[in-house]
XYZ file of C-alpha atoms in Angstrom:
363
model
C 0.000 0.000 0.000
C 2.784 2.415 0.919
C 4.396 1.785 -2.474
C 1.183 2.570 -4.346
C 0.731 5.811 -2.358
C 4.322 6.819 -3.183
C 3.696 5.997 -6.837
C 0.502 8.076 -6.921
C 2.244 10.978 -5.191
C 5.117 10.782 -7.665
C 2.676 10.825 -10.619
C 0.795 13.765 -9.112
C 4.047 15.729 -8.696
C 5.031 14.968 -12.303
C 1.594 16.089 -13.538
C 1.751 19.295 -11.497
C 5.270 20.044 -12.792
C 4.057 19.486 -16.361
C 1.061 21.787 -15.800
C 3.320 24.447 -14.245
C 5.731 24.326 -17.214
C 2.776 24.640 -19.627
C 1.343 27.628 -17.714
C 4.765 29.306 -17.599
C 5.058 28.996 -21.386
C 1.558 30.439 -21.859
C 2.379 33.247 -19.434
C 5.541 34.080 -21.400
C 3.531 34.162 -24.654
C 0.914 36.477 -23.092
C 3.659 38.819 -21.838
C 5.142 38.988 -25.322
C 1.720 39.697 -26.862
C 1.186 42.549 -24.379
C 4.613 43.979 -25.220
C 3.956 43.738 -28.965
C 0.595 45.503 -28.593
C 2.197 48.180 -26.398
C 4.843 48.734 -29.064
C 2.242 49.024 -31.824
C 0.323 51.536 -29.707
C 3.484 53.533 -29.084
C 4.491 53.504 -32.764
C 0.973 54.516 -33.805
C 1.316 57.570 -31.584
C 4.709 58.625 -32.954
C 4.724 61.814 -34.946
C 1.313 62.883 -33.682
C 0.663 65.924 -31.579
C 1.330 65.001 -27.954
C -1.821 66.949 -26.988
C -3.809 64.029 -28.436
C -2.833 61.977 -25.388
C -5.125 62.535 -22.440
C -4.482 61.371 -18.894
C -7.014 58.940 -17.443
C -8.508 59.035 -13.940
C -6.270 59.124 -10.873
C -4.349 55.874 -10.391
C -4.976 54.576 -13.913
C -2.180 56.339 -15.803
C 0.704 54.149 -16.929
C 3.569 55.135 -19.219
C 4.863 52.804 -21.907
C 8.140 51.102 -20.983
C 8.849 49.338 -24.252
C 10.767 51.132 -26.981
C 9.975 50.090 -30.570
C 12.429 47.710 -32.230
C 14.799 48.995 -34.887
C 14.290 48.328 -38.579
C 16.394 45.195 -39.274
C 19.299 45.823 -41.654
C 20.684 42.563 -43.050
C 23.300 44.418 -45.096
C 25.287 45.013 -41.887
C 26.240 41.326 -41.768
C 24.583 38.987 -44.325
C 26.530 35.934 -43.085
C 25.415 36.371 -39.477
C 21.868 37.138 -40.661
C 21.763 33.756 -42.415
C 22.942 31.909 -39.286
C 20.405 33.708 -37.089
C 17.554 32.878 -39.465
C 18.387 29.208 -38.945
C 19.122 29.222 -35.200
C 16.996 31.935 -33.520
C 13.461 31.268 -32.256
C 10.965 34.162 -32.345
C 13.892 36.509 -33.152
C 15.523 35.615 -29.789
C 18.860 33.900 -29.171
C 21.309 33.075 -26.356
C 24.846 34.222 -27.198
C 28.167 33.352 -25.533
C 31.590 34.699 -26.509
C 34.565 32.358 -26.026
C 38.203 31.686 -26.859
C 40.440 28.637 -26.291
C 41.277 29.666 -22.714
C 37.835 28.476 -21.580
C 37.215 25.331 -23.646
C 36.401 23.041 -20.687
C 33.978 25.500 -19.077
C 32.376 26.183 -22.467
C 31.697 22.466 -22.879
C 29.896 22.369 -19.515
C 27.910 25.435 -20.619
C 26.584 24.044 -23.890
C 26.113 20.509 -22.497
C 23.632 21.954 -19.975
C 21.864 24.020 -22.603
C 21.404 20.916 -24.750
C 20.129 18.912 -21.754
C 17.386 21.474 -21.117
C 16.362 21.245 -24.790
C 17.211 24.828 -25.743
C 18.047 25.116 -29.452
C 18.332 28.885 -30.007
C 21.870 29.485 -28.771
C 25.095 30.467 -30.506
C 28.789 30.553 -29.579
C 30.748 33.469 -30.993
C 34.200 31.907 -31.484
C 37.167 34.228 -31.085
C 39.700 31.775 -32.504
C 39.870 28.811 -34.907
C 40.278 26.233 -32.150
C 36.951 27.103 -30.498
C 35.195 27.246 -33.873
C 36.414 23.737 -34.757
C 35.637 22.457 -31.245
C 32.009 23.708 -31.481
C 31.568 22.190 -34.932
C 32.877 18.841 -33.666
C 30.284 18.926 -30.850
C 27.399 19.980 -33.130
C 27.127 23.369 -31.418
C 25.926 26.409 -33.427
C 28.968 28.634 -33.874
C 29.780 31.941 -35.548
C 33.321 33.054 -36.331
C 33.516 36.784 -36.920
C 35.162 38.233 -39.999
C 38.771 39.262 -39.281
C 38.973 42.455 -37.230
C 42.405 43.363 -35.884
C 41.103 45.341 -32.906
C 38.970 42.441 -31.719
C 41.106 39.494 -32.875
C 44.225 40.386 -30.913
C 42.256 40.534 -27.647
C 39.973 37.643 -28.575
C 42.805 35.162 -29.105
C 44.885 35.938 -26.052
C 42.747 37.934 -23.623
C 41.639 36.822 -20.181
C 38.093 36.939 -18.795
C 37.753 40.704 -18.390
C 39.322 41.535 -21.764
C 37.052 39.106 -23.620
C 34.073 40.312 -21.584
C 34.624 43.845 -22.857
C 34.476 42.663 -26.490
C 30.923 41.413 -26.220
C 29.493 44.940 -26.326
C 30.991 45.500 -29.773
C 30.024 42.048 -30.991
C 26.384 42.274 -29.799
C 25.711 45.432 -31.807
C 25.459 43.464 -35.071
C 22.842 41.114 -33.593
C 20.665 44.079 -32.581
C 21.089 45.785 -35.958
C 19.796 42.606 -37.570
C 16.653 42.893 -35.406
C 17.326 40.097 -32.897
C 16.929 40.142 -29.104
C 19.966 38.641 -27.391
C 20.284 36.877 -24.052
C 23.996 37.386 -23.427
C 25.460 34.613 -21.272
C 28.870 34.171 -19.702
C 29.969 30.532 -19.775
C 30.183 30.051 -15.990
C 26.396 29.683 -16.047
C 24.323 26.517 -15.632
C 20.893 26.306 -17.294
C 18.068 24.309 -15.683
C 15.025 25.733 -17.503
C 14.422 27.591 -20.750
C 15.026 31.264 -19.814
C 12.757 32.563 -22.569
C 9.769 31.155 -20.641
C 10.659 33.451 -17.725
C 11.642 36.762 -19.360
C 9.233 39.702 -19.391
C 10.707 41.360 -22.498
C 9.110 44.681 -21.513
C 12.344 46.690 -21.184
C 15.398 47.574 -23.239
C 17.609 45.749 -20.735
C 16.517 42.901 -18.456
C 19.433 41.787 -16.312
C 20.299 39.444 -13.476
C 21.486 41.156 -10.314
C 24.574 40.862 -8.140
C 22.270 41.571 -5.189
C 21.802 38.800 -2.623
C 18.327 39.595 -1.232
C 15.227 41.609 -2.159
C 16.651 44.860 -0.802
C 20.016 44.785 -2.528
C 18.695 43.390 -5.815
C 15.583 45.526 -6.225
C 16.597 48.753 -4.468
C 16.331 50.333 -1.034
C 16.406 53.654 0.765
C 19.759 53.800 2.568
C 20.126 56.515 5.222
C 23.502 58.273 5.436
C 24.257 59.678 8.880
C 26.401 62.811 9.306
C 26.140 63.896 12.986
C 27.933 67.240 12.400
C 24.884 68.403 10.392
C 22.721 68.378 13.537
C 19.022 68.479 12.681
C 19.788 67.501 9.059
C 22.185 64.694 9.979
C 20.177 61.998 8.130
C 20.380 62.042 4.340
C 18.380 59.499 2.356
C 20.116 57.708 -0.521
C 18.697 55.303 -3.099
C 20.780 52.203 -3.626
C 20.741 49.084 -5.780
C 23.388 46.436 -6.324
C 24.721 46.302 -9.849
C 23.269 44.527 -12.856
C 25.458 41.598 -13.869
C 26.992 42.240 -17.277
C 27.505 38.484 -17.735
C 23.806 37.657 -18.087
C 21.332 40.131 -19.550
C 18.562 40.221 -22.146
C 18.868 43.120 -24.582
C 16.207 44.064 -27.116
C 16.968 45.570 -30.544
C 16.042 49.168 -29.742
C 17.791 52.517 -30.210
C 18.542 52.942 -26.456
C 20.004 49.406 -26.363
C 22.326 50.094 -29.292
C 23.282 53.437 -27.755
C 24.147 51.591 -24.527
C 26.423 49.154 -26.384
C 28.112 52.045 -28.221
C 28.628 54.015 -25.021
C 30.086 51.058 -23.124
C 32.321 49.888 -25.995
C 33.495 53.469 -26.564
C 34.418 54.009 -22.930
C 36.159 50.645 -22.631
C 38.340 51.449 -25.646
C 39.195 54.895 -24.221
C 39.636 53.635 -20.630
C 41.553 50.346 -20.957
C 41.847 49.876 -17.175
C 38.111 50.162 -16.546
C 35.915 47.139 -15.763
C 33.132 46.443 -18.246
C 30.542 45.665 -15.531
C 31.155 48.984 -13.755
C 30.936 50.934 -17.027
C 27.792 48.998 -18.066
C 26.031 50.031 -14.838
C 27.253 53.630 -14.846
C 25.903 54.143 -18.357
C 22.581 52.519 -17.429
C 21.952 54.262 -14.112
C 23.666 57.669 -13.957
C 21.030 60.395 -14.569
C 21.514 63.407 -16.805
C 23.317 66.210 -14.997
C 25.342 69.300 -15.974
C 27.812 68.271 -18.658
C 26.387 64.756 -19.043
C 23.354 63.333 -20.806
C 22.111 60.097 -19.282
C 20.901 57.129 -21.282
C 17.125 56.878 -21.660
C 16.834 53.081 -21.492
C 14.163 51.095 -19.653
C 15.441 48.515 -17.161
C 14.194 45.438 -15.348
C 15.920 43.356 -12.660
C 15.440 39.596 -12.988
C 14.050 37.477 -10.145
C 17.063 36.629 -7.953
C 15.828 33.121 -7.124
C 15.117 32.169 -10.745
C 18.200 33.893 -12.198
C 20.460 33.077 -9.285
C 23.982 34.319 -8.602
C 26.311 32.078 -6.618
C 26.232 34.303 -3.527
C 22.461 33.805 -3.269
C 22.907 30.053 -3.726
C 25.751 29.436 -1.285
C 24.920 32.065 1.330
C 21.138 31.649 1.485
C 19.409 29.059 -0.704
C 21.374 25.944 0.249
C 20.753 26.674 3.957
C 16.964 27.024 3.602
C 14.747 23.939 3.478
C 12.117 25.868 1.517
C 14.419 27.630 -0.967
C 16.285 24.383 -1.710
C 13.065 23.085 -3.301
C 12.992 25.867 -5.889
C 14.291 25.035 -9.347
C 16.200 28.020 -10.746
C 16.280 28.928 -14.431
C 20.036 29.498 -14.250
C 22.823 29.613 -11.681
C 25.734 31.973 -12.378
C 29.021 31.135 -10.623
C 30.033 34.798 -10.609
C 31.016 35.164 -6.941
C 33.457 32.246 -6.756
C 36.819 31.561 -8.432
C 36.668 27.737 -8.031
C 34.097 27.714 -10.821
C 34.350 24.243 -12.304
C 34.183 22.394 -8.973
C 31.131 24.407 -7.901
C 29.484 24.103 -11.331
C 29.780 20.315 -11.142
C 28.326 20.363 -7.625
C 25.423 22.576 -8.742
C 24.613 20.064 -11.502
C 24.768 17.206 -8.971
C 22.364 19.097 -6.705
C 19.774 20.329 -9.228
C 19.985 17.648 -11.935
C 20.963 14.471 -10.107
C 19.240 15.283 -6.814
C 22.309 14.810 -4.635
C 21.146 16.697 -1.544
C 24.577 17.161 0.063
C 26.442 18.165 -3.120
C 26.793 21.817 -2.062
C 27.440 21.307 1.642
C 31.241 21.157 1.777
C 31.866 24.505 0.041
C 32.455 27.665 2.119
C 30.050 30.585 1.614
C 32.734 32.674 -0.018
C 36.103 32.000 -1.631
C 38.223 31.723 1.517
């Protein structure tokens, strides 16, 4: 009897998981339909007298967040356009940039993507070795046309140098009219991310924040006792967007962001691409500077999970351990491969103690 109860419970769980996955897909489709209709509404209003817009009753007014997509221009890169026509799904694609320094990690990356059943992904190979490796593993790959400025860094550069290149490389994808989910390769996929994106902003990014406050923003009070009555100054804070995993739509603000970041990184060789990425996204216009007018969304920190959230919080909580993330990004820890393997053991193979022996941080 106990066995039959267990069997029934197991079947019920499987059915519920199947229903949940189906509802998530429908939800994602509805979100996209809403965004498309919002865009059409916005484009229909372009060029008309702004006085034609009237504000509704109190509490009903809502501005449009979604900028219209650019007109695709296949002449910018016909070869890439052909690849994207074959690989992308609904004009969306996951993109990773890699050279031979990261071959082993790259293999873990695309092995997980294949296991989940995701087909719309592409590796941008920065050298011949990675291109041939991807082809041998039946992985969609794109080798850029020779470009001295990019090739010299691409073949020999470390993580940060290669990371900076992606902003120049992504521009062509956007010009061709495709939305890109940019992914570093120290990321494990457990669900199809496109079922969980809102797609209602120019940039939708995972956060380096480790709880609701740090990831989604909070009012931080600065105390300066010498000011007496005015000693408390309120400041708005948010932990940075992670430039290793973000969804970028083919809009004018998105392309301007890529141009700004790539431009600054070429002029400031010692700067860090993630810091520049966030400064350009968040700094407001002020005297002598015009801020970027891009819409932004922070991803759910438990679905799009950084490794600080996983090792500091999730693995220690009986409830949070039950959640199945969309991705886990090993961004906070240098012992990446060991932790990546353990994360797979935990979430894919169900080994409950796989994460236990690691310290919270990198000590």
